[in-house]
Coordinates of C-alpha atoms in Angstrom, one line a residue:
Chain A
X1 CA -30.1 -28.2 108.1
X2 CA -31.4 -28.3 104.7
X3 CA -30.7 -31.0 101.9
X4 CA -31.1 -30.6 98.2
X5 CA -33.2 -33.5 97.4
X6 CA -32.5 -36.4 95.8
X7 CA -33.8 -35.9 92.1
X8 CA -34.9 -38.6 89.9
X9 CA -33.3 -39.0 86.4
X10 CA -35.5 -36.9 84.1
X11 CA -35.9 -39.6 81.8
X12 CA -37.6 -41.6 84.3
X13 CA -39.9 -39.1 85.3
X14 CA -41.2 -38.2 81.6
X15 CA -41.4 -42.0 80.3
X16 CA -41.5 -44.1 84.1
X17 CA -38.4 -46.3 83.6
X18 CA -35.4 -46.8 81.8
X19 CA -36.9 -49.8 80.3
X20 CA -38.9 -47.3 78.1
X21 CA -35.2 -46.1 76.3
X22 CA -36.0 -46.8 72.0
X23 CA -33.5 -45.7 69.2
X24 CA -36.1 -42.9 68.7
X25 CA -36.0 -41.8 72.6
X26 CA -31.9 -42.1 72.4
X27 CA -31.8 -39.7 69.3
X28 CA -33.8 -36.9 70.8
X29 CA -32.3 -37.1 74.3
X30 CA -28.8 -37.1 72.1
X31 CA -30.0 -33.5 69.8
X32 CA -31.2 -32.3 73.3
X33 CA -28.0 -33.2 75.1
X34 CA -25.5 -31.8 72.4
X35 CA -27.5 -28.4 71.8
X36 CA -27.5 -27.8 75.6
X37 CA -24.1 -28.0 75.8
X38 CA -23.7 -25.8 72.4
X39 CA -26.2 -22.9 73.9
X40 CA -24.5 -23.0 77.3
X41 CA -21.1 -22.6 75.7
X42 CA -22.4 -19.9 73.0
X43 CA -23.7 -18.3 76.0
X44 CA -20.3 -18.0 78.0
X45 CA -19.3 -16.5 74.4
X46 CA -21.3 -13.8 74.4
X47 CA -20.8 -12.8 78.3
X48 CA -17.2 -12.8 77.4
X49 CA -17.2 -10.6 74.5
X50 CA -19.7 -8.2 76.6
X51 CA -17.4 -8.0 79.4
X52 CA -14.4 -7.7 77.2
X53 CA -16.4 -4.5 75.5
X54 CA -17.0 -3.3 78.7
X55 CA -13.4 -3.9 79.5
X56 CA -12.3 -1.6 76.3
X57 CA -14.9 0.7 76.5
X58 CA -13.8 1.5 80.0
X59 CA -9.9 1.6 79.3
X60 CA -10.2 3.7 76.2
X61 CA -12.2 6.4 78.5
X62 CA -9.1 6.1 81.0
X63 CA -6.5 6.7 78.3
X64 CA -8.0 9.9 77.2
X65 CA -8.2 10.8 80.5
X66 CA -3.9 9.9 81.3
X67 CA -2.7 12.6 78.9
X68 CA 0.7 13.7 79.5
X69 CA 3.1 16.5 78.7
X70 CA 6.5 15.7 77.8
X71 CA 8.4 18.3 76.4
X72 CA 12.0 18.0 75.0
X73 CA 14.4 20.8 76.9
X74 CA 15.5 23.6 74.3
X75 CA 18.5 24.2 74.3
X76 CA 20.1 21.3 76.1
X77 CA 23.6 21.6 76.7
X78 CA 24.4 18.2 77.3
X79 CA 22.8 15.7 74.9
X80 CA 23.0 17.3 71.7
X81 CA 23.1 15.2 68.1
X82 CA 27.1 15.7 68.1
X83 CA 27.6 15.3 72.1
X84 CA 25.3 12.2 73.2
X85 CA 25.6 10.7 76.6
X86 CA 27.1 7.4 77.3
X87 CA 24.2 5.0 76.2
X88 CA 23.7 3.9 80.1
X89 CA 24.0 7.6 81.2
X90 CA 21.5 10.2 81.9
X91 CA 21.6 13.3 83.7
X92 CA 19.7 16.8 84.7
X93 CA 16.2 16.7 86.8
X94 CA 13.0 15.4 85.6
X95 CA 9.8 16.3 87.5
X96 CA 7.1 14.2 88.1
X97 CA 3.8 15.6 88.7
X98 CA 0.9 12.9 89.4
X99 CA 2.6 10.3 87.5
X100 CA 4.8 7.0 89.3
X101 CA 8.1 6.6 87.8
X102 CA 7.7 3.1 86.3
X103 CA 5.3 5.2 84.2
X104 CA 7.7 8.5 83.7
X105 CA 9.8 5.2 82.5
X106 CA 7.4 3.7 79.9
X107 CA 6.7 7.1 78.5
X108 CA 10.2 8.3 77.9
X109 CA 11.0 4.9 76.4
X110 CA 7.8 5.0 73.8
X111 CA 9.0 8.5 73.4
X112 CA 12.2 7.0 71.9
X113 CA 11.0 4.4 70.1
X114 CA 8.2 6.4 68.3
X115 CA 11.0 9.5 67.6
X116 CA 13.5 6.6 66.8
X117 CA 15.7 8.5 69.0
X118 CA 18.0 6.9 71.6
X119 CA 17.4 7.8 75.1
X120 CA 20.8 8.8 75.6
X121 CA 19.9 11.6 73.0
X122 CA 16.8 12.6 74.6
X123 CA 16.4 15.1 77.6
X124 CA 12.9 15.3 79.7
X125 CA 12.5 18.4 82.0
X126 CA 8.6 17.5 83.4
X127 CA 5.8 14.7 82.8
X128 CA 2.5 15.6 84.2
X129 CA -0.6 13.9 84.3
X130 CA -3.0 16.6 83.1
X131 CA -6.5 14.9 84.8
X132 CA -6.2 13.0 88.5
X133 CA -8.1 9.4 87.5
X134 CA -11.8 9.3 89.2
Chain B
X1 CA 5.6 -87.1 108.5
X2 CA 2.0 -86.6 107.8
X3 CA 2.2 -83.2 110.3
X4 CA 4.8 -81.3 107.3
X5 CA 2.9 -82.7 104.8
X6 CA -0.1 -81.0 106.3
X7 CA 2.1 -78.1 106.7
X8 CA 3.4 -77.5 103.4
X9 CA -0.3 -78.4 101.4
X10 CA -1.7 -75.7 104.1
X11 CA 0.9 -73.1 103.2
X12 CA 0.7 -74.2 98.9
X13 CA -3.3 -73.9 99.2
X14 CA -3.2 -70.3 101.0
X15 CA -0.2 -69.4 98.5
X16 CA -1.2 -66.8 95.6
X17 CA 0.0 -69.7 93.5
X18 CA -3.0 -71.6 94.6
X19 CA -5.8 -68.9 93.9
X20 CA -4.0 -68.3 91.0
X21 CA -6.9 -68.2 88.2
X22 CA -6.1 -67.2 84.2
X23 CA -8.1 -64.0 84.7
X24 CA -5.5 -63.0 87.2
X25 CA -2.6 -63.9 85.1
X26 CA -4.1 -62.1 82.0
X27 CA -5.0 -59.0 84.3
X28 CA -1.1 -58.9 85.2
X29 CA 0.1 -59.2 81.5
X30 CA -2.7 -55.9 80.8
X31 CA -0.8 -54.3 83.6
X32 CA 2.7 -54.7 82.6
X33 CA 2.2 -53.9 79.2
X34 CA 0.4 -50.4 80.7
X35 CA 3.6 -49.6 82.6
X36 CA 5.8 -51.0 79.5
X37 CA 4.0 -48.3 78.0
X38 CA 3.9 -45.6 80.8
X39 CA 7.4 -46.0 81.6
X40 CA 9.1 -46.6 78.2
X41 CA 7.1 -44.7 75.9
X42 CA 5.7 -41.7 78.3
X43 CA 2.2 -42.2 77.2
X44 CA 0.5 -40.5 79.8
X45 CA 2.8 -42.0 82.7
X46 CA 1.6 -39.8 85.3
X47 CA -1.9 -41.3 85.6
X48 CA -0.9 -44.9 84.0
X49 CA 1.8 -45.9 86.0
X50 CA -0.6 -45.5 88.7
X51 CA -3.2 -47.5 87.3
X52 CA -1.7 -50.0 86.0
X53 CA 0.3 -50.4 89.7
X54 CA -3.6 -50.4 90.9
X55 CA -4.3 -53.5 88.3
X56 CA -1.4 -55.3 89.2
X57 CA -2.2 -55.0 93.1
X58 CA -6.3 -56.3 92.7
X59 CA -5.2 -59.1 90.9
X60 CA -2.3 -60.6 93.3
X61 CA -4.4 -63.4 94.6
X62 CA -5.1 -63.4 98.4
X63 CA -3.4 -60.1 98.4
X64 CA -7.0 -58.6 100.0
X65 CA -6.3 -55.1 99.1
X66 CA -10.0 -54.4 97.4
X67 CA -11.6 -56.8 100.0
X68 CA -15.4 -55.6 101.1
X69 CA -15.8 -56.9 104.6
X70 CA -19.1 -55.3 105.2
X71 CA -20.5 -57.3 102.3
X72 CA -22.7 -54.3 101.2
X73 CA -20.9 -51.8 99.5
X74 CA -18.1 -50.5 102.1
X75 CA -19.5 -47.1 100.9
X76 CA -22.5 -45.4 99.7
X77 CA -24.4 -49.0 100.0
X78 CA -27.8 -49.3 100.7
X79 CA -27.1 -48.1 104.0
X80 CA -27.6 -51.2 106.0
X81 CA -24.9 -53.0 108.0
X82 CA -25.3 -56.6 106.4
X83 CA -21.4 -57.7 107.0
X84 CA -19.9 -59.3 109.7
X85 CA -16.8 -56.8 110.1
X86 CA -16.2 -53.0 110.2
X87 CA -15.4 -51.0 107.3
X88 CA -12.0 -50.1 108.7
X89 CA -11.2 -53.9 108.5
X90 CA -11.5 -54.1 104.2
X91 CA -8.7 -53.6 101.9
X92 CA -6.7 -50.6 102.3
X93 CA -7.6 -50.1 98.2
X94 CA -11.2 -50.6 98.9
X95 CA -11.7 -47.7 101.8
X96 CA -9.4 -45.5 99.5
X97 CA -12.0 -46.4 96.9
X98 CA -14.4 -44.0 98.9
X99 CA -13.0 -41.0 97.4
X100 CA -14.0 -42.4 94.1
X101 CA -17.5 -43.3 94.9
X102 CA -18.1 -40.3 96.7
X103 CA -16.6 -38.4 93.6
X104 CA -14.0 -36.6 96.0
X105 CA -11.0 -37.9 94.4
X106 CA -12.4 -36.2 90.7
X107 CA -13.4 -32.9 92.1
X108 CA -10.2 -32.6 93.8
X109 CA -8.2 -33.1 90.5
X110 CA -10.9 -30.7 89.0
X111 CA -9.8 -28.3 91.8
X112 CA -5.8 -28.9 90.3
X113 CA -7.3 -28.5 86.6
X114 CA -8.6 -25.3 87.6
X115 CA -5.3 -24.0 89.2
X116 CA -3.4 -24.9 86.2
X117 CA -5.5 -23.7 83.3
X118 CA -5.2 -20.3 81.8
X119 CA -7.8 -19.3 80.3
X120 CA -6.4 -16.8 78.7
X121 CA -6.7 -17.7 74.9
X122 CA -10.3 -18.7 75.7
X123 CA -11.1 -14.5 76.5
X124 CA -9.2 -13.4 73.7
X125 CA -10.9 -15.7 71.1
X126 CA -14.1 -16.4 73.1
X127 CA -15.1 -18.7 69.4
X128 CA -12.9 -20.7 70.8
X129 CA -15.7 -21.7 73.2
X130 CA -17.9 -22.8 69.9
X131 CA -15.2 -25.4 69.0
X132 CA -15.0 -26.7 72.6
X133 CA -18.6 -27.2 72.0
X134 CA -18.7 -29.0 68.7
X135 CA -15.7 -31.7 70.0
X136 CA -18.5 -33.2 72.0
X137 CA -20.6 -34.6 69.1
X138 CA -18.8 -37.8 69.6
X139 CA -20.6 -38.6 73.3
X140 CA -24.0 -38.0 71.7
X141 CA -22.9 -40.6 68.9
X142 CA -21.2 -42.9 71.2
X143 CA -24.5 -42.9 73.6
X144 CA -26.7 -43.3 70.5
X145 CA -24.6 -46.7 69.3
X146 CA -24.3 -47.7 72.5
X147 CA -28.1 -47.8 73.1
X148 CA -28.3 -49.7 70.3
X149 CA -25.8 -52.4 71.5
X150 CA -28.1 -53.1 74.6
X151 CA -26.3 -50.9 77.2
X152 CA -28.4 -49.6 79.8
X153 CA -28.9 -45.8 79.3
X154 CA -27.0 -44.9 82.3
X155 CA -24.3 -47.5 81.0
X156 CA -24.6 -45.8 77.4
X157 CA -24.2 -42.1 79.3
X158 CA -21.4 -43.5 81.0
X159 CA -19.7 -45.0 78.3
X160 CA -20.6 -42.5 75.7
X161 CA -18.3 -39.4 78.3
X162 CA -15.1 -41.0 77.3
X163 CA -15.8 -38.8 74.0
X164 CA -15.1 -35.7 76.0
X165 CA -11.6 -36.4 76.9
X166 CA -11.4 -35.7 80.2
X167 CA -10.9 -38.5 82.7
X168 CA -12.0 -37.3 86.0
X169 CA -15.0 -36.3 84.4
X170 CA -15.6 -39.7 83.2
X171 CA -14.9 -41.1 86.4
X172 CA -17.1 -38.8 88.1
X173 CA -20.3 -39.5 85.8
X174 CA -19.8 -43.6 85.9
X175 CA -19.1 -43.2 90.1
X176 CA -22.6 -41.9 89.7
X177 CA -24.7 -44.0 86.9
X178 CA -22.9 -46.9 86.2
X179 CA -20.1 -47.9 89.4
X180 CA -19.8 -51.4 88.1
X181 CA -18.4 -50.0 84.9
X182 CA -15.9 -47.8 86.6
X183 CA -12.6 -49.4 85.5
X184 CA -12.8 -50.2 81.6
X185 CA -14.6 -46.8 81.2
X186 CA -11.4 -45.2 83.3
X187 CA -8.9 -46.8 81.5
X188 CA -10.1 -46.4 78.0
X189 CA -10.6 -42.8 78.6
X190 CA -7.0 -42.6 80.1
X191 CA -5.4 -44.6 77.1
X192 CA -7.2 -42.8 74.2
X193 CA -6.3 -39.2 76.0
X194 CA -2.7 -40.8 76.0
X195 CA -3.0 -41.8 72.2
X196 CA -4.5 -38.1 70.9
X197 CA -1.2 -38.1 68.9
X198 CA -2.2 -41.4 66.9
X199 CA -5.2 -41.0 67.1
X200 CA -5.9 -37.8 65.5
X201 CA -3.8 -36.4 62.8
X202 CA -5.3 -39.0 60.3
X203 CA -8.6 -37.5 61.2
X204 CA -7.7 -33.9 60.9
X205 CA -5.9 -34.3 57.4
X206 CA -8.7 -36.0 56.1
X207 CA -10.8 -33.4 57.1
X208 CA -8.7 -30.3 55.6
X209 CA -7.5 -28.9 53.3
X210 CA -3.3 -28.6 52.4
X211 CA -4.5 -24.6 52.3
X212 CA -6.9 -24.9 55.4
X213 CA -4.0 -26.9 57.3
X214 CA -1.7 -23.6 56.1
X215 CA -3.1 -21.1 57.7
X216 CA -1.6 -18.8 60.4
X217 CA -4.1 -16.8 62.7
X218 CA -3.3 -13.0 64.2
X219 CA -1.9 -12.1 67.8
X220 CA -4.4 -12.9 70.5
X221 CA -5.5 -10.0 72.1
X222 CA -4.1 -9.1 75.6
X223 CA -6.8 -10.2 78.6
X224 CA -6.7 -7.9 81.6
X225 CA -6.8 -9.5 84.7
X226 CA -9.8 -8.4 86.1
X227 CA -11.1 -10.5 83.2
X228 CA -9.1 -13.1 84.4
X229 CA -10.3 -12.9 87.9
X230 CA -14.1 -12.4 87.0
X231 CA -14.1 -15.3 84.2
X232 CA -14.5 -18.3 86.7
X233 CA -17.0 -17.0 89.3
X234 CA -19.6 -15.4 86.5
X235 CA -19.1 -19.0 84.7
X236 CA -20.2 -20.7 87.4
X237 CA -23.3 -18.8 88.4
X238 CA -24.2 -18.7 84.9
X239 CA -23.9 -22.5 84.4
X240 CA -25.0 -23.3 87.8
X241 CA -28.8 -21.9 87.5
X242 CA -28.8 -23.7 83.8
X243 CA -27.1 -26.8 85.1
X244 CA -27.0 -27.6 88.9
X245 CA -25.7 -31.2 88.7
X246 CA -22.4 -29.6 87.4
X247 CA -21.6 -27.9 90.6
X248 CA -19.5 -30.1 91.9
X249 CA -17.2 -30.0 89.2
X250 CA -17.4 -27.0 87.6
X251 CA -17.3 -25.1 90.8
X252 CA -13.6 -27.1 91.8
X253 CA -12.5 -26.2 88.5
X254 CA -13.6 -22.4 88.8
X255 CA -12.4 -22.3 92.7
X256 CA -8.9 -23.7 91.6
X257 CA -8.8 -21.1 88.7
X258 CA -9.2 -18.2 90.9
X259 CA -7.2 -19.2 93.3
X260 CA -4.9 -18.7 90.6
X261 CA -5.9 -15.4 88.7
X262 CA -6.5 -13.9 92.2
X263 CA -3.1 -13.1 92.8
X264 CA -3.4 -13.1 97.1
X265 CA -3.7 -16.9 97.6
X266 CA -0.5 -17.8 95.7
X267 CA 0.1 -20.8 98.5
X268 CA -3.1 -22.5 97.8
X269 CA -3.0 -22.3 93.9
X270 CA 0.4 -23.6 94.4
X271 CA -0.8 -26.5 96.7
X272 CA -3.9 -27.1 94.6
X273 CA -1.5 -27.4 91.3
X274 CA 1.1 -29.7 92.9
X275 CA 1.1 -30.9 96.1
X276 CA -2.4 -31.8 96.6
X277 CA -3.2 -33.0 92.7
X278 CA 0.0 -35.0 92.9
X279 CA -1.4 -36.9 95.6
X280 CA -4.8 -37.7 94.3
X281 CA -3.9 -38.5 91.3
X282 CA -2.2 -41.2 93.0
X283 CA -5.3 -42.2 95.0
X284 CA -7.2 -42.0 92.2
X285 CA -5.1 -43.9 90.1
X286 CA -4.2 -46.6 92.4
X287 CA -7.8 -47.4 93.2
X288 CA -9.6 -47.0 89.3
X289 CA -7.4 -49.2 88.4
X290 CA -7.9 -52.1 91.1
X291 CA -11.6 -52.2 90.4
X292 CA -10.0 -53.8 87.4
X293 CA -10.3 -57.4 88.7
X294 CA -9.6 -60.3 86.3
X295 CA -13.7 -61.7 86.6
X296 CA -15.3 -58.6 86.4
X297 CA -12.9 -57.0 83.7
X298 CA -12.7 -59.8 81.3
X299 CA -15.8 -59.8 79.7
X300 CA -17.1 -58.8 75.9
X301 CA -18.9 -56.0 77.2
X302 CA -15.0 -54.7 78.1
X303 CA -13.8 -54.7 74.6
X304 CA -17.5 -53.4 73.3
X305 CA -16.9 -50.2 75.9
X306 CA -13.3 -49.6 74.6
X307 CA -15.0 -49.8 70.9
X308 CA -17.7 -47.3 71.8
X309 CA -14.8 -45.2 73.6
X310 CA -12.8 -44.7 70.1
X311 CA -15.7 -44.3 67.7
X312 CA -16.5 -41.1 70.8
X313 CA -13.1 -39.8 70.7
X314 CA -13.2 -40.3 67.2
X315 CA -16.4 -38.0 66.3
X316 CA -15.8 -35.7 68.7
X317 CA -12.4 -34.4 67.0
X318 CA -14.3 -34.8 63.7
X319 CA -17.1 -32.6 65.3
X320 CA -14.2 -29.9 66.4
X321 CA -12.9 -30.2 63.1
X322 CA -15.9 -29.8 60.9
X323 CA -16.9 -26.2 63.0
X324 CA -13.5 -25.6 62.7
X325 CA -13.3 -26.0 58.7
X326 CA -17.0 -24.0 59.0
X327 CA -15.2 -20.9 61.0
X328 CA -12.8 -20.8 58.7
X329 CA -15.1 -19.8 55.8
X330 CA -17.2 -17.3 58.0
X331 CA -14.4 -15.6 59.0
X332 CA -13.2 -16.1 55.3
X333 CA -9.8 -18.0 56.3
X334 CA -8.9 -16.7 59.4
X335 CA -9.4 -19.4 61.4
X336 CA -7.3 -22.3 61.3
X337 CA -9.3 -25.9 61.6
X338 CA -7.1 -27.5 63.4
X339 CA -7.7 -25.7 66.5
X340 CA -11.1 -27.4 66.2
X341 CA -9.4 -31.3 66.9
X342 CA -8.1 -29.8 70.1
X343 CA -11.7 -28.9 71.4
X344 CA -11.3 -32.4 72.9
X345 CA -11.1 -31.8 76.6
X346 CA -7.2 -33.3 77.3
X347 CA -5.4 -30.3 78.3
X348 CA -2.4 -29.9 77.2
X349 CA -1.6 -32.3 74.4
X350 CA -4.8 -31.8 71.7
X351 CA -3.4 -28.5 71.8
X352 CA 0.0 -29.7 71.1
X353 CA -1.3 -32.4 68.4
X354 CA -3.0 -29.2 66.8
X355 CA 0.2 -27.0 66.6
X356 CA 2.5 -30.1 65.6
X357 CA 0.3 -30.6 62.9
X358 CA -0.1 -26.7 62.0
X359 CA 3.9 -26.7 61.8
X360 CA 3.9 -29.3 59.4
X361 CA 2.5 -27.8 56.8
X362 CA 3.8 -24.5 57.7
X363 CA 6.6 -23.9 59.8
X364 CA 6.3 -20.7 60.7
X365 CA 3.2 -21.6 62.0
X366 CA 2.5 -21.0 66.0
X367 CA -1.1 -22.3 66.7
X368 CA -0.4 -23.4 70.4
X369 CA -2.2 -20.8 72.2
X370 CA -5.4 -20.4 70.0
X371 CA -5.6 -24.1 70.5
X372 CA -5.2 -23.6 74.0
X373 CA -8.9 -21.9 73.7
X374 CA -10.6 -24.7 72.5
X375 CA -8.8 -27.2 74.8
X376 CA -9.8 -25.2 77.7
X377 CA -13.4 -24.9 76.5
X378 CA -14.0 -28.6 75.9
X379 CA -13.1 -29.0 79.8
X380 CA -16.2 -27.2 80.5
X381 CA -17.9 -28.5 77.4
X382 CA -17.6 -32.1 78.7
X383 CA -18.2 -31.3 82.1
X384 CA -21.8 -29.5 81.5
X385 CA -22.1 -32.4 78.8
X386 CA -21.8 -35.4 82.0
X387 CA -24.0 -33.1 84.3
X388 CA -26.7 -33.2 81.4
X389 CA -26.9 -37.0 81.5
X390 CA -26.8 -37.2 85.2
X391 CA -29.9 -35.0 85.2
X392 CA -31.2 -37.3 82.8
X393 CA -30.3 -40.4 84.1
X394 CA -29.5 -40.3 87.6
X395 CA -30.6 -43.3 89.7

């Protein structure tokens, strides 16, 4: 069984005893105390905004990677600008080729937004993922 | 006749009435006024009520509840068995008072601190961490006055921790340097965490400007969770080799954090955030405060402690402050100062004091969450702060 040993205050061990504390000793050990805690937390800082780089660096290489194809049917004789769908209705066949449908879900609804098209307007025959992630 | 007379003088002299002394009585009044002011104006009722149940108990005379039968300190003494009884036969308050002395009871709420803490706004604005930093000027000040009012430096170290906000923290350090001090250090640092409202918005408006106090900071940027999960174990390493006396706290703190980011131990996050805090903070509060006995509290040094506990609260949300107002010209107004006040450790409500105040001058002002940063950083900042003067002046 091993025991950390029991260190002495460093104070004691530099000047002997506590008796030895003057104003002079107090404003040092004060500077020294607040800096340390100043570095320790500046140094957190820094680890955090490498990792968070990292992080970025590593999510930007992933999201050239997720490129998708979703192309608009021509032609569609459903949803057209004078026949919409009901607003909660869709219909046809949409293929999915290496991408999860909450995903197929996202993409059609950014699709919308960025087009400022309603869904309900909007007909999706395939979304593929072009490259399988590594 | 003379047999009930003997009766009734030997039930009057073992009455509480009879070892009734005005340290006792004035111990009660300090009591009631702390649950008056738990229970009617919600300052900070969770741990006072508590506490002040604690003084109320210690100072019912004859009552026994903090009684040391072994004579030497129950626990942690000098090891030798000088009392005529076992330690199982003291006060039930005193054996609960183990988990004070052996800093259990403080690493265990650490453990509940960490489980409830998101340090989400701290990884989006990792600056935030600099502010955390600069709200512990006022220990450094407090230890420096203190030192010159005669205190002992482990007394001054002790003392000077209430600037950092954090109670368990301050309990923890004075359980370590300065046990004798343990109940006027624990409630001043409980009372001033439960006055940051009064305390300081006078400071932070003297501080700032109208057009400082005004301004509103961008979106916080999203924090993945692998972030999340990787913060509190790379903390703690890094701290750890710097700092080894903070271990004990830091690493509850981190362990109750990843429990939560984690996302596969959802049952012990839960249980570290409720259950189990819920019932140390009773143990802890219940036992702080009946080391508050009448003889030992009332005493100048007492009221020179709760001084030296202000003026540390006080410069430390100047010290937030003053980086704060600094940020804000480097990042040339971005950053509101504040967010700086709130780098005081005493999660949640510096961070609400800083958005209250933000709103005031700007109502469509939303400065909770990059307050939250700060807040969450002074946690650690104090904590590596206390384990700094225990490496200095541990016994």
């Amino acid at each position: 069984m091993t025991i950390t040993p029991q260190m002495l205050g460093i104070f004691t061990d530099i000047y002997g005893s506590y008796e030895a504390m003057t104003i002079g000793r107090a404003l040092l050990i004060a500077v020294v105390g607040f800096l340390t805690v100043v570095c320790i937390l500046a140094l957190i800082a820094l680890f955090i905004k490498l990792v968070a780089f990292i992080f970025s660096a590593v999510e930007k290489k992933n999201a050239k990677k997720v490129e998708t194809i979703i192309t608009p049917v021509e032609n569609s004789p459903a949803p057209s600008a004078g026949n919409p769908l009901p607003e909660a209705e869709s219909q046809g066949e949409l293929e999915l080729i290496g991408v999860d449908e909450p995903t197929a879900a996202m993409l059609m609804a950014l699709v919308s937004y960025k087009t400022e098209i309603p869904l309900n307007r909007l007909i999706f025959r395939s979304i593929k993922l072009v490259e399988d992630e590594k | 006749m003379e047999l009930i007379t003997s009766l009734l003088a030997g039930l009057w002299e073992s009455s509480g009435f009879a070892l009734l002394t005005w340290q006792n009585l004035v111990m009660i009044g300090v009591a009631v006024v702390f649950l008056f002011l738990a229970i009617a104006k919600k300052f900070e009722p969770l741990l006072l009520v508590p506490i002040a149940f604690g003084i109320l108990l210690a100072n019912l005379p004859g009552s026994g509840v903090m009684d040391d039968v072994t004579l030497s300190q129950a626990f942690g003494g000098d090891g030798t068995f000088a009392g005529t009884g076992h330690w199982y036969e003291s006060g039930v308050l005193r054996i609960l008072y183990a988990g004070v002395k052996s800093s259990i009871f403080p690493c265990l709420i650490f453990l509940g601190v960490g489980a409830m803490t998101d340090f989400g706004p701290l990884l989006s604005n990792p600056i935030s961490l600099l502010l955390g930093a600069a709200a512990q000027l006022g220990i450094y000040v407090a230890f420096i006055i203190a030192i010159l009012l005669g205190f002992t430096p482990q007394e001054a170290a002790s003392i000077s921790i209430i600037g950092g906000a954090d109670g368990p923290t301050a309990i923890w350090l004075t359980g370590k340097l300065a046990s004798h001090l343990l109940a006027p250090i624990a409630l001043a640092a409980y009372s001033y965490m439960a006055l940051i409202p009064l305390i300081q918005p006078p400071i932070m408006k003297l501080l700032t400007t109208k057009k400082e106090r005004e301004v509103k900071m961008t979106q916080l940027r999203k924090v993945s969770k692998t972030e999340k999960i990787v913060f509190p174990v790379i903390v703690l390493v890094l701290i750890a080799l710097i700092l080894p006396s903070v271990v004990p706290l830091l690493g509850m703190l981190m362990l109750g954090n990843l429990f939560r980011e984690c996302g596969v131990v959802e049952r012990l996050s839960d249980t570290a955030q409720n259950a189990m805090n819920n019932i140390v903070v009773i143990l802890l509060g219940v036992t702080v405060g009946a080391t508050a006995n009448g003889e030992s509290f009332l005493k100048v040094q007492t009221l020179g402690i709760v001084a030296l506990g202000l003026t540390a609260f006080v410069f430390s949300t100047v010290g937030g402050v003053l980086l704060g107002k600094v940020l804000y010209v480097v990042t040339k107004g971005k950053i509101n100062p504040l967010i700086g006040a709130a780098g005081v450790s005493a999660v949640p409500m510096a961070a609400r004091v800083a958005q209250n105040e933000g709103r005031k001058y700007n109502p469509t002002n939303f400065l909770l969450m990059h307050a939250m940063g700060p807040n969450v950083a002074g946690v650690i900042g104090s904590a590596v702060a206390a384990g700094f003067l225990l490496l200095m002046f541990s016994n």
